[in-house]
mmCIF file of C-alpha atoms in Angstrom:
data_model
loop_
_atom_site.group_PDB
_atom_site.id
_atom_site.type_symbol
_atom_site.label_atom_id
_atom_site.label_comp_id
_atom_site.label_asym_id
_atom_site.label_seq_id
_atom_site.Cartn_x
_atom_site.Cartn_y
_atom_site.Cartn_z
ATOM 1 C CA MET A 1 5.096 39.233 46.575
ATOM 2 C CA ARG A 2 1.416 39.896 47.030
ATOM 3 C CA SER A 3 0.851 40.215 43.276
ATOM 4 C CA LEU A 4 2.658 36.903 42.732
ATOM 5 C CA PHE A 5 0.442 35.225 45.289
ATOM 6 C CA LEU A 6 -2.637 36.745 43.666
ATOM 7 C CA ALA A 7 -1.539 35.533 40.233
ATOM 8 C CA LEU A 8 -0.954 32.003 41.515
ATOM 9 C CA ALA A 9 -4.351 31.992 43.242
ATOM 10 C CA LEU A 10 -6.073 33.054 40.032
ATOM 11 C CA ILE A 11 -4.277 30.380 38.018
ATOM 12 C CA ALA A 12 -5.223 27.729 40.557
ATOM 13 C CA ALA A 13 -8.842 28.870 40.486
ATOM 14 C CA GLY A 14 -8.801 28.705 36.698
ATOM 15 C CA ILE A 15 -7.405 25.186 36.684
ATOM 16 C CA VAL A 16 -9.919 23.943 39.231
ATOM 17 C CA THR A 17 -12.798 25.478 37.272
ATOM 18 C CA GLY A 18 -11.514 23.985 34.057
ATOM 19 C CA LEU A 19 -11.343 20.532 35.583
ATOM 20 C CA ALA A 20 -14.999 20.655 36.622
ATOM 21 C CA PRO A 21 -17.124 18.614 34.183
ATOM 22 C CA ALA A 22 -19.502 20.677 32.060
ATOM 23 C CA TRP A 23 -23.095 19.597 32.037
ATOM 24 C CA ALA A 24 -26.239 21.215 30.740
ATOM 25 C CA VAL A 25 -28.865 19.007 32.391
ATOM 26 C CA LEU A 26 -31.548 21.209 33.893
ATOM 27 C CA PRO A 27 -33.311 20.321 37.165
ATOM 28 C CA ASP A 28 -36.653 19.677 35.445
ATOM 29 C CA GLU A 29 -35.065 16.990 33.275
ATOM 30 C CA ILE A 30 -33.638 14.900 36.087
ATOM 31 C CA LEU A 31 -35.494 11.635 36.523
ATOM 32 C CA ASP A 32 -36.810 10.514 39.886
ATOM 33 C CA ASP A 33 -35.259 7.079 39.537
ATOM 34 C CA PRO A 34 -31.520 7.539 40.240
ATOM 35 C CA VAL A 35 -30.529 4.331 38.436
ATOM 36 C CA LEU A 36 -32.292 5.460 35.266
ATOM 37 C CA GLU A 37 -30.883 8.949 35.635
ATOM 38 C CA VAL A 38 -27.329 7.578 35.768
ATOM 39 C CA ARG A 39 -28.043 5.491 32.667
ATOM 40 C CA ALA A 40 -29.481 8.575 30.974
ATOM 41 C CA ARG A 41 -26.384 10.633 31.796
ATOM 42 C CA GLU A 42 -24.014 7.944 30.522
ATOM 43 C CA LEU A 43 -26.014 7.412 27.354
ATOM 44 C CA SER A 44 -26.191 11.152 26.766
ATOM 45 C CA GLN A 45 -22.420 11.353 26.810
ATOM 46 C CA GLU A 46 -22.283 8.987 23.844
ATOM 47 C CA ILE A 47 -24.781 10.951 21.791
ATOM 48 C CA ARG A 48 -23.617 13.829 19.657
ATOM 49 C CA CYS A 49 -25.402 17.161 19.715
ATOM 50 C CA LEU A 50 -26.005 17.697 16.016
ATOM 51 C CA VAL A 51 -26.139 21.463 16.356
ATOM 52 C CA CYS A 52 -22.707 21.868 17.904
ATOM 53 C CA GLN A 53 -21.419 18.522 16.619
ATOM 54 C CA ASN A 54 -18.397 18.372 18.877
ATOM 55 C CA GLN A 55 -20.334 18.236 22.118
ATOM 56 C CA ASP A 56 -22.458 15.498 23.548
ATOM 57 C CA ILE A 57 -26.061 16.237 24.436
ATOM 58 C CA ASP A 58 -25.201 16.001 28.124
ATOM 59 C CA SER A 59 -23.047 19.119 27.981
ATOM 60 C CA SER A 60 -24.627 21.075 25.138
ATOM 61 C CA ASN A 61 -26.960 23.982 25.829
ATOM 62 C CA ALA A 62 -28.657 23.766 22.455
ATOM 63 C CA ASP A 63 -32.423 23.356 22.284
ATOM 64 C CA LEU A 64 -32.105 20.171 20.273
ATOM 65 C CA ALA A 65 -29.755 18.736 22.915
ATOM 66 C CA ARG A 66 -32.342 19.368 25.596
ATOM 67 C CA ASP A 67 -35.079 17.789 23.477
ATOM 68 C CA LEU A 68 -32.888 14.738 22.893
ATOM 69 C CA ARG A 69 -32.008 14.490 26.592
ATOM 70 C CA ILE A 70 -35.699 14.462 27.470
ATOM 71 C CA LEU A 71 -36.372 11.954 24.708
ATOM 72 C CA VAL A 72 -33.635 9.620 25.986
ATOM 73 C CA ARG A 73 -35.086 9.759 29.496
ATOM 74 C CA GLU A 74 -38.610 9.119 28.239
ATOM 75 C CA ARG A 75 -37.501 6.032 26.377
ATOM 76 C CA LEU A 76 -35.536 4.732 29.361
ATOM 77 C CA VAL A 77 -38.571 5.178 31.573
ATOM 78 C CA ALA A 78 -40.629 3.333 28.953
ATOM 79 C CA GLY A 79 -38.261 0.386 29.339
ATOM 80 C CA ASP A 80 -35.956 0.691 26.331
ATOM 81 C CA SER A 81 -32.457 -0.753 26.604
ATOM 82 C CA ASP A 82 -29.410 1.406 25.886
ATOM 83 C CA ASP A 83 -29.111 -0.182 22.444
ATOM 84 C CA ASP A 84 -32.799 0.474 21.747
ATOM 85 C CA VAL A 85 -32.369 4.169 22.518
ATOM 86 C CA LYS A 86 -29.301 4.399 20.298
ATOM 87 C CA ALA A 87 -31.066 2.558 17.488
ATOM 88 C CA PHE A 88 -33.996 4.958 17.783
ATOM 89 C CA LEU A 89 -31.726 7.945 17.283
ATOM 90 C CA VAL A 90 -29.639 6.344 14.544
ATOM 91 C CA ALA A 91 -32.825 5.555 12.614
ATOM 92 C CA ARG A 92 -33.534 9.285 12.466
ATOM 93 C CA TYR A 93 -30.121 10.922 12.371
ATOM 94 C CA GLY A 94 -27.737 8.245 11.142
ATOM 95 C CA ASP A 95 -24.543 6.844 12.637
ATOM 96 C CA PHE A 96 -23.141 10.349 13.033
ATOM 97 C CA VAL A 97 -25.336 10.914 16.083
ATOM 98 C CA LEU A 98 -23.203 8.407 18.010
ATOM 99 C CA PHE A 99 -19.751 9.402 19.145
ATOM 100 C CA ASN A 100 -18.473 5.846 18.752
ATOM 101 C CA PRO A 101 -18.886 4.890 15.114
ATOM 102 C CA PRO A 102 -20.240 1.355 14.867
ATOM 103 C CA VAL A 103 -17.976 -1.366 13.540
ATOM 104 C CA LYS A 104 -19.441 -2.267 10.169
ATOM 105 C CA PRO A 105 -18.070 -2.744 6.666
ATOM 106 C CA THR A 106 -18.059 0.978 5.872
ATOM 107 C CA THR A 107 -16.023 1.745 8.988
ATOM 108 C CA TYR A 108 -13.614 -1.207 8.887
ATOM 109 C CA LEU A 109 -10.965 1.059 7.366
ATOM 110 C CA LEU A 110 -11.450 3.562 10.167
ATOM 111 C CA TRP A 111 -11.197 0.997 12.951
ATOM 112 C CA PHE A 112 -8.529 -1.337 11.572
ATOM 113 C CA GLY A 113 -6.634 1.014 9.265
ATOM 114 C CA PRO A 114 -4.066 2.265 11.818
ATOM 115 C CA ALA A 115 -3.290 -1.264 13.017
ATOM 116 C CA LEU A 116 -2.877 -2.408 9.430
ATOM 117 C CA ILE A 117 -0.481 0.444 8.685
ATOM 118 C CA VAL A 118 1.615 -0.389 11.764
ATOM 119 C CA LEU A 119 1.724 -4.043 10.706
ATOM 120 C CA PHE A 120 2.739 -3.049 7.207
ATOM 121 C CA GLY A 121 5.483 -0.778 8.520
ATOM 122 C CA ALA A 122 6.764 -3.404 10.961
ATOM 123 C CA GLY A 123 6.814 -5.958 8.166
ATOM 124 C CA ALA A 124 8.831 -3.611 5.974
ATOM 125 C CA VAL A 125 11.368 -3.058 8.768
ATOM 126 C CA VAL A 126 11.720 -6.800 9.426
ATOM 127 C CA ALA A 127 12.105 -7.547 5.717
ATOM 128 C CA TYR A 128 14.779 -4.900 5.350
ATOM 129 C CA PHE A 129 16.922 -6.182 8.212
ATOM 130 C CA THR A 130 16.620 -9.904 7.433
ATOM 131 C CA ARG A 131 17.456 -9.260 3.795
ATOM 132 C CA ARG A 132 20.601 -7.388 4.781
ATOM 133 C CA ARG A 133 21.850 -10.221 6.965
ATOM 134 C CA ARG A 134 21.145 -12.810 4.280
ATOM 135 C CA ARG A 135 23.046 -10.932 1.629
ATOM 136 C CA HIS A 136 26.558 -12.340 2.303
ATOM 137 C CA ILE A 137 29.038 -10.858 -0.128
ATOM 138 C CA GLU A 138 32.124 -12.916 -0.808
ATOM 139 C CA PRO A 139 35.080 -10.519 -0.968
ATOM 140 C CA THR A 140 36.924 -10.853 -4.279
ATOM 141 C CA PRO A 141 40.577 -11.816 -3.705
ATOM 142 C CA LEU A 142 43.165 -9.108 -4.257
ATOM 143 C CA SER A 143 45.336 -9.186 -7.389
ATOM 144 C CA ALA A 144 49.133 -9.220 -7.024
ATOM 145 C CA ALA A 145 49.464 -5.521 -7.855
ATOM 146 C CA GLU A 146 46.768 -4.617 -5.328
ATOM 147 C CA ARG A 147 48.475 -6.725 -2.617
ATOM 148 C CA GLN A 148 51.756 -4.902 -3.172
ATOM 149 C CA ARG A 149 50.029 -1.519 -2.996
ATOM 150 C CA LEU A 150 48.339 -2.546 0.216
ATOM 151 C CA GLU A 151 51.641 -3.583 1.847
ATOM 152 C CA ARG A 152 53.274 -0.348 0.771
ATOM 153 C CA LEU A 153 50.430 1.680 2.274
ATOM 154 C CA LEU A 154 50.535 -0.276 5.514
ATOM 155 C CA SER A 155 54.311 0.088 5.965
ATOM 156 C CA ASP A 156 54.003 3.802 5.161
ATOM 157 C CA SER A 157 51.387 4.277 7.856
ATOM 158 C CA GLU A 158 53.584 2.531 10.477
ATOM 159 C CA THR A 159 56.310 5.132 10.049
ATOM 160 C CA ALA A 160 53.818 8.011 9.968
ATOM 161 C CA GLU A 161 53.174 9.969 13.122
ATOM 162 C CA PRO A 162 50.228 8.796 15.168
ATOM 163 C CA GLY A 163 47.137 10.986 14.621
ATOM 164 C CA PRO A 164 45.101 12.571 17.399
ATOM 165 C CA ARG A 165 43.155 10.072 19.558
ATOM 166 C CA MET B 1 10.448 -0.875 -12.826
ATOM 167 C CA ASN B 2 12.078 -0.958 -9.422
ATOM 168 C CA TRP B 3 9.527 -1.669 -6.692
ATOM 169 C CA LYS B 4 11.696 0.027 -4.095
ATOM 170 C CA TYR B 5 11.092 3.385 -5.726
ATOM 171 C CA ILE B 6 7.536 2.925 -6.924
ATOM 172 C CA LEU B 7 6.021 1.842 -3.627
ATOM 173 C CA PRO B 8 6.625 5.029 -1.594
ATOM 174 C CA VAL B 9 5.433 7.202 -4.482
ATOM 175 C CA ALA B 10 2.316 5.107 -4.904
ATOM 176 C CA LEU B 11 1.663 5.251 -1.171
ATOM 177 C CA PHE B 12 2.088 9.013 -1.159
ATOM 178 C CA ALA B 13 -0.195 9.388 -4.190
ATOM 179 C CA GLY B 14 -2.837 7.285 -2.486
ATOM 180 C CA ILE B 15 -2.758 9.268 0.744
ATOM 181 C CA ALA B 16 -2.630 12.603 -1.082
ATOM 182 C CA THR B 17 -5.685 11.669 -3.139
ATOM 183 C CA ALA B 18 -7.615 10.623 -0.069
ATOM 184 C CA LEU B 19 -6.781 13.883 1.687
ATOM 185 C CA ALA B 20 -7.628 15.975 -1.382
ATOM 186 C CA VAL B 21 -11.024 14.311 -1.617
ATOM 187 C CA GLY B 22 -11.457 14.892 2.100
ATOM 188 C CA LEU B 23 -10.994 18.629 1.607
ATOM 189 C CA THR B 24 -14.082 18.715 -0.592
ATOM 190 C CA LEU B 25 -16.268 16.867 1.879
ATOM 191 C CA GLU B 26 -18.472 18.700 4.357
ATOM 192 C CA PRO B 27 -18.799 16.527 7.451
ATOM 193 C CA GLY B 28 -20.961 19.173 9.087
ATOM 194 C CA LYS B 29 -23.682 18.570 6.533
ATOM 195 C CA ILE B 30 -25.255 15.417 7.802
ATOM 196 C CA PRO B 31 -26.864 13.357 5.042
ATOM 197 C CA SER B 32 -30.431 12.407 5.737
ATOM 198 C CA VAL B 33 -31.012 8.773 6.572
ATOM 199 C CA MET B 34 -34.700 9.188 5.802
ATOM 200 C CA LEU B 35 -34.226 9.175 2.033
ATOM 201 C CA ASP B 36 -36.414 6.663 0.219
ATOM 202 C CA LYS B 37 -38.232 5.939 3.444
ATOM 203 C CA PRO B 38 -41.910 6.755 3.960
ATOM 204 C CA THR B 39 -42.596 9.960 5.857
ATOM 205 C CA PRO B 40 -42.887 9.454 9.608
ATOM 206 C CA GLU B 41 -46.407 9.253 10.948
ATOM 207 C CA PHE B 42 -47.694 12.397 12.527
ATOM 208 C CA ASP B 43 -50.890 14.350 13.099
ATOM 209 C CA LEU B 44 -50.347 17.983 13.913
ATOM 210 C CA PRO B 45 -52.781 20.665 15.039
ATOM 211 C CA PRO B 46 -53.186 23.783 12.910
ATOM 212 C CA VAL B 47 -50.997 26.823 13.198
ATOM 213 C CA MET B 48 -52.921 29.531 15.027
ATOM 214 C CA GLY B 49 -55.359 31.327 12.776
ATOM 215 C CA ARG B 50 -55.921 28.330 10.541
ATOM 216 C CA GLU B 51 -58.579 25.673 10.723
ATOM 217 C CA ARG B 52 -56.865 22.533 9.560
ATOM 218 C CA GLY B 53 -53.591 21.036 10.663
ATOM 219 C CA LEU B 54 -51.385 18.550 8.852
ATOM 220 C CA ALA B 55 -51.157 14.756 9.057
ATOM 221 C CA SER B 56 -48.825 12.277 7.397
ATOM 222 C CA ASP B 57 -51.488 10.418 5.440
ATOM 223 C CA GLU B 58 -52.287 13.613 3.567
ATOM 224 C CA LEU B 59 -48.826 13.541 2.026
ATOM 225 C CA LYS B 60 -49.531 10.886 -0.598
ATOM 226 C CA GLY B 61 -50.802 11.153 -4.123
ATOM 227 C CA GLU B 62 -48.678 13.899 -5.608
ATOM 228 C CA VAL B 63 -45.216 15.379 -5.377
ATOM 229 C CA ARG B 64 -45.027 17.868 -2.512
ATOM 230 C CA LEU B 65 -42.584 20.036 -0.647
ATOM 231 C CA VAL B 66 -42.531 19.968 3.141
ATOM 232 C CA ASN B 67 -40.796 22.939 4.739
ATOM 233 C CA PHE B 68 -39.876 23.151 8.407
ATOM 234 C CA PHE B 69 -39.940 26.781 9.541
ATOM 235 C CA ALA B 70 -40.290 29.056 12.568
ATOM 236 C CA SER B 71 -40.714 32.747 13.229
ATOM 237 C CA TRP B 72 -37.479 32.857 15.238
ATOM 238 C CA CYS B 73 -35.428 31.461 12.371
ATOM 239 C CA VAL B 74 -33.547 34.123 10.407
ATOM 240 C CA ALA B 75 -32.719 31.868 7.461
ATOM 241 C CA CYS B 76 -36.408 30.954 7.165
ATOM 242 C CA ARG B 77 -37.144 34.660 6.817
ATOM 243 C CA ALA B 78 -34.540 34.840 4.036
ATOM 244 C CA GLU B 79 -35.927 31.891 2.123
ATOM 245 C CA HIS B 80 -39.582 32.872 2.550
ATOM 246 C CA PRO B 81 -39.889 35.012 -0.622
ATOM 247 C CA LEU B 82 -38.669 32.025 -2.611
ATOM 248 C CA LEU B 83 -41.406 29.848 -1.133
ATOM 249 C CA ASN B 84 -43.986 32.525 -1.864
ATOM 250 C CA ARG B 85 -42.827 32.594 -5.500
ATOM 251 C CA LEU B 86 -42.933 28.799 -5.691
ATOM 252 C CA THR B 87 -46.565 28.830 -4.629
ATOM 253 C CA GLU B 88 -47.406 31.630 -7.051
ATOM 254 C CA ASP B 89 -45.748 29.760 -9.924
ATOM 255 C CA GLY B 90 -47.654 26.645 -8.982
ATOM 256 C CA LEU B 91 -44.606 24.423 -9.508
ATOM 257 C CA VAL B 92 -45.270 22.239 -6.501
ATOM 258 C CA PRO B 93 -47.578 22.418 -3.472
ATOM 259 C CA VAL B 94 -45.708 23.539 -0.380
ATOM 260 C CA TYR B 95 -46.681 22.266 3.049
ATOM 261 C CA GLY B 96 -45.309 23.685 6.238
ATOM 262 C CA ILE B 97 -44.388 22.384 9.668
ATOM 263 C CA ASN B 98 -43.985 25.067 12.290
ATOM 264 C CA TYR B 99 -41.204 23.826 14.542
ATOM 265 C CA LYS B 100 -40.958 24.796 18.228
ATOM 266 C CA ASP B 101 -42.609 28.151 17.805
ATOM 267 C CA ARG B 102 -45.030 30.246 19.828
ATOM 268 C CA PRO B 103 -48.510 30.131 18.233
ATOM 269 C CA GLU B 104 -49.007 33.908 18.243
ATOM 270 C CA ASP B 105 -45.545 34.505 16.823
ATOM 271 C CA ALA B 106 -46.087 32.005 14.023
ATOM 272 C CA ARG B 107 -49.424 33.536 13.064
ATOM 273 C CA ALA B 108 -48.041 37.072 13.081
ATOM 274 C CA TRP B 109 -45.042 35.975 10.995
ATOM 275 C CA LEU B 110 -47.182 34.334 8.327
ATOM 276 C CA ASP B 111 -49.634 37.233 8.299
ATOM 277 C CA ARG B 112 -46.820 39.681 7.780
ATOM 278 C CA LEU B 113 -44.771 37.747 5.237
ATOM 279 C CA GLY B 114 -47.435 35.802 3.410
ATOM 280 C CA ASP B 115 -48.528 32.199 3.791
ATOM 281 C CA PRO B 116 -47.199 29.997 0.971
ATOM 282 C CA TYR B 117 -48.363 26.784 2.603
ATOM 283 C CA VAL B 118 -51.308 24.800 1.279
ATOM 284 C CA ARG B 119 -51.585 23.588 4.814
ATOM 285 C CA SER B 120 -49.318 23.682 7.816
ATOM 286 C CA GLY B 121 -49.071 21.951 11.170
ATOM 287 C CA ALA B 122 -47.733 23.203 14.475
ATOM 288 C CA ASP B 123 -45.013 21.003 15.996
ATOM 289 C CA ILE B 124 -44.575 22.939 19.210
ATOM 290 C CA PRO B 125 -42.698 20.281 21.245
ATOM 291 C CA GLY B 126 -40.484 19.481 18.237
ATOM 292 C CA ARG B 127 -40.992 15.716 18.322
ATOM 293 C CA VAL B 128 -42.154 15.491 14.735
ATOM 294 C CA GLY B 129 -38.996 17.319 13.748
ATOM 295 C CA ILE B 130 -36.907 14.692 15.542
ATOM 296 C CA ASP B 131 -38.810 11.934 13.719
ATOM 297 C CA TRP B 132 -37.888 13.569 10.408
ATOM 298 C CA GLY B 133 -34.241 13.922 11.457
ATOM 299 C CA VAL B 134 -34.424 17.705 11.590
ATOM 300 C CA TYR B 135 -31.469 19.258 13.383
ATOM 301 C CA GLY B 136 -31.744 22.895 12.369
ATOM 302 C CA LEU B 137 -34.001 25.265 10.500
ATOM 303 C CA PRO B 138 -34.983 25.623 7.769
ATOM 304 C CA GLU B 139 -35.165 22.137 6.331
ATOM 305 C CA THR B 140 -37.053 21.248 3.191
ATOM 306 C CA PHE B 141 -38.083 17.808 2.040
ATOM 307 C CA ILE B 142 -39.409 16.617 -1.306
ATOM 308 C CA ILE B 143 -42.036 13.884 -0.969
ATOM 309 C CA ASP B 144 -42.953 11.730 -3.949
ATOM 310 C CA ARG B 145 -46.360 10.377 -4.941
ATOM 311 C CA ASN B 146 -45.976 7.349 -2.733
ATOM 312 C CA GLY B 147 -45.325 9.409 0.343
ATOM 313 C CA ARG B 148 -41.596 8.688 0.399
ATOM 314 C CA ILE B 149 -38.934 11.228 1.262
ATOM 315 C CA ARG B 150 -36.746 11.660 -1.788
ATOM 316 C CA TYR B 151 -34.661 14.732 -0.973
ATOM 317 C CA ARG B 152 -33.704 16.734 2.074
ATOM 318 C CA ARG B 153 -32.175 20.198 2.076
ATOM 319 C CA ALA B 154 -30.768 21.343 5.416
ATOM 320 C CA GLY B 155 -30.483 25.112 5.326
ATOM 321 C CA GLN B 156 -32.246 27.763 3.308
ATOM 322 C CA ILE B 157 -33.063 27.135 -0.316
ATOM 323 C CA ASP B 158 -31.324 29.511 -2.656
ATOM 324 C CA GLN B 159 -32.130 30.138 -6.306
ATOM 325 C CA GLN B 160 -29.257 27.952 -7.471
ATOM 326 C CA THR B 161 -30.379 24.917 -5.469
ATOM 327 C CA LEU B 162 -33.915 25.524 -6.648
ATOM 328 C CA ASP B 163 -32.952 25.646 -10.309
ATOM 329 C CA GLN B 164 -30.242 22.982 -10.365
ATOM 330 C CA THR B 165 -31.555 20.396 -7.938
ATOM 331 C CA ILE B 166 -35.146 20.916 -6.858
ATOM 332 C CA ARG B 167 -36.884 21.762 -10.124
ATOM 333 C CA PRO B 168 -35.313 18.855 -12.065
ATOM 334 C CA LEU B 169 -36.132 16.424 -9.279
ATOM 335 C CA ILE B 170 -39.754 17.554 -9.119
ATOM 336 C CA ARG B 171 -40.036 17.217 -12.894
ATOM 337 C CA GLU B 172 -38.561 13.733 -12.711
ATOM 338 C CA LEU B 173 -40.819 12.626 -9.879
ATOM 339 C CA SER B 174 -43.909 14.046 -11.574
ATOM 340 C CA GLN B 175 -43.577 11.875 -14.643
#
């Protein structure tokens, strides 16, 4: 029982640690102005660390991430808007430095593609079902020989034993 | 020609082609957005042991190579003999920017391995690197006569890149 309890405690500790947000901001980077610091943190989470490429600069320990964090804070202190800071970085590193690709002609397919495919699929489904309903087939009348065969089959089945329900 | 049968095949062919092309792409290699733009303005102090640094207005007038390097960078060490040979051959003048390095380390490194740079500048805080869009070392840029960036190689230069891409481009830009 004790080992079970220990195991559960370890798992719980692991989950709690995993839920804690990772951040790499060092004390000497933190701005004095709390409003600007919050803006810096939020901005940083939208900026890709180009060394690791799957992390934002807020959580990456890479040297470049730290340099970019400091740069972002410097520009905020100098009075840049969020868009100005992003434009500054995009001018040097390209759109890839932002985690949210901008909506422009080269990314229209990326942004609207899935919606277009869903629309296309839905359209195909609708077309299929409406076409089926519209196709009304007139049954061809039975010939005399076929009518006789049908009656014979029906009377045969009445005398046959009922099948399993 | 029954559309019912052609459409799914065409759709599949389209998606398969897109995915096949995607397999050949390397999203990790970020293309430089500085191509065809003038070099960023900078004015760097000399690397320790040298008298003159490097400034952006010295990068006009002829085709040059600008190489970002550091003593802590293993790939720079690997590509260094190639740069030494380039300078010996006299193909193109090579300029260096020492990125985020310790002055004594940089001097010792160049003393030990040879200094292929006509001139080099020390970018200790790394801001000039950010202005050039540098995200790792080594990075090498080809600058044309008008001071515009025409080519960027992220990663060490190997003989193949040198022969197939860099030499032809320098020849073309020198005409």
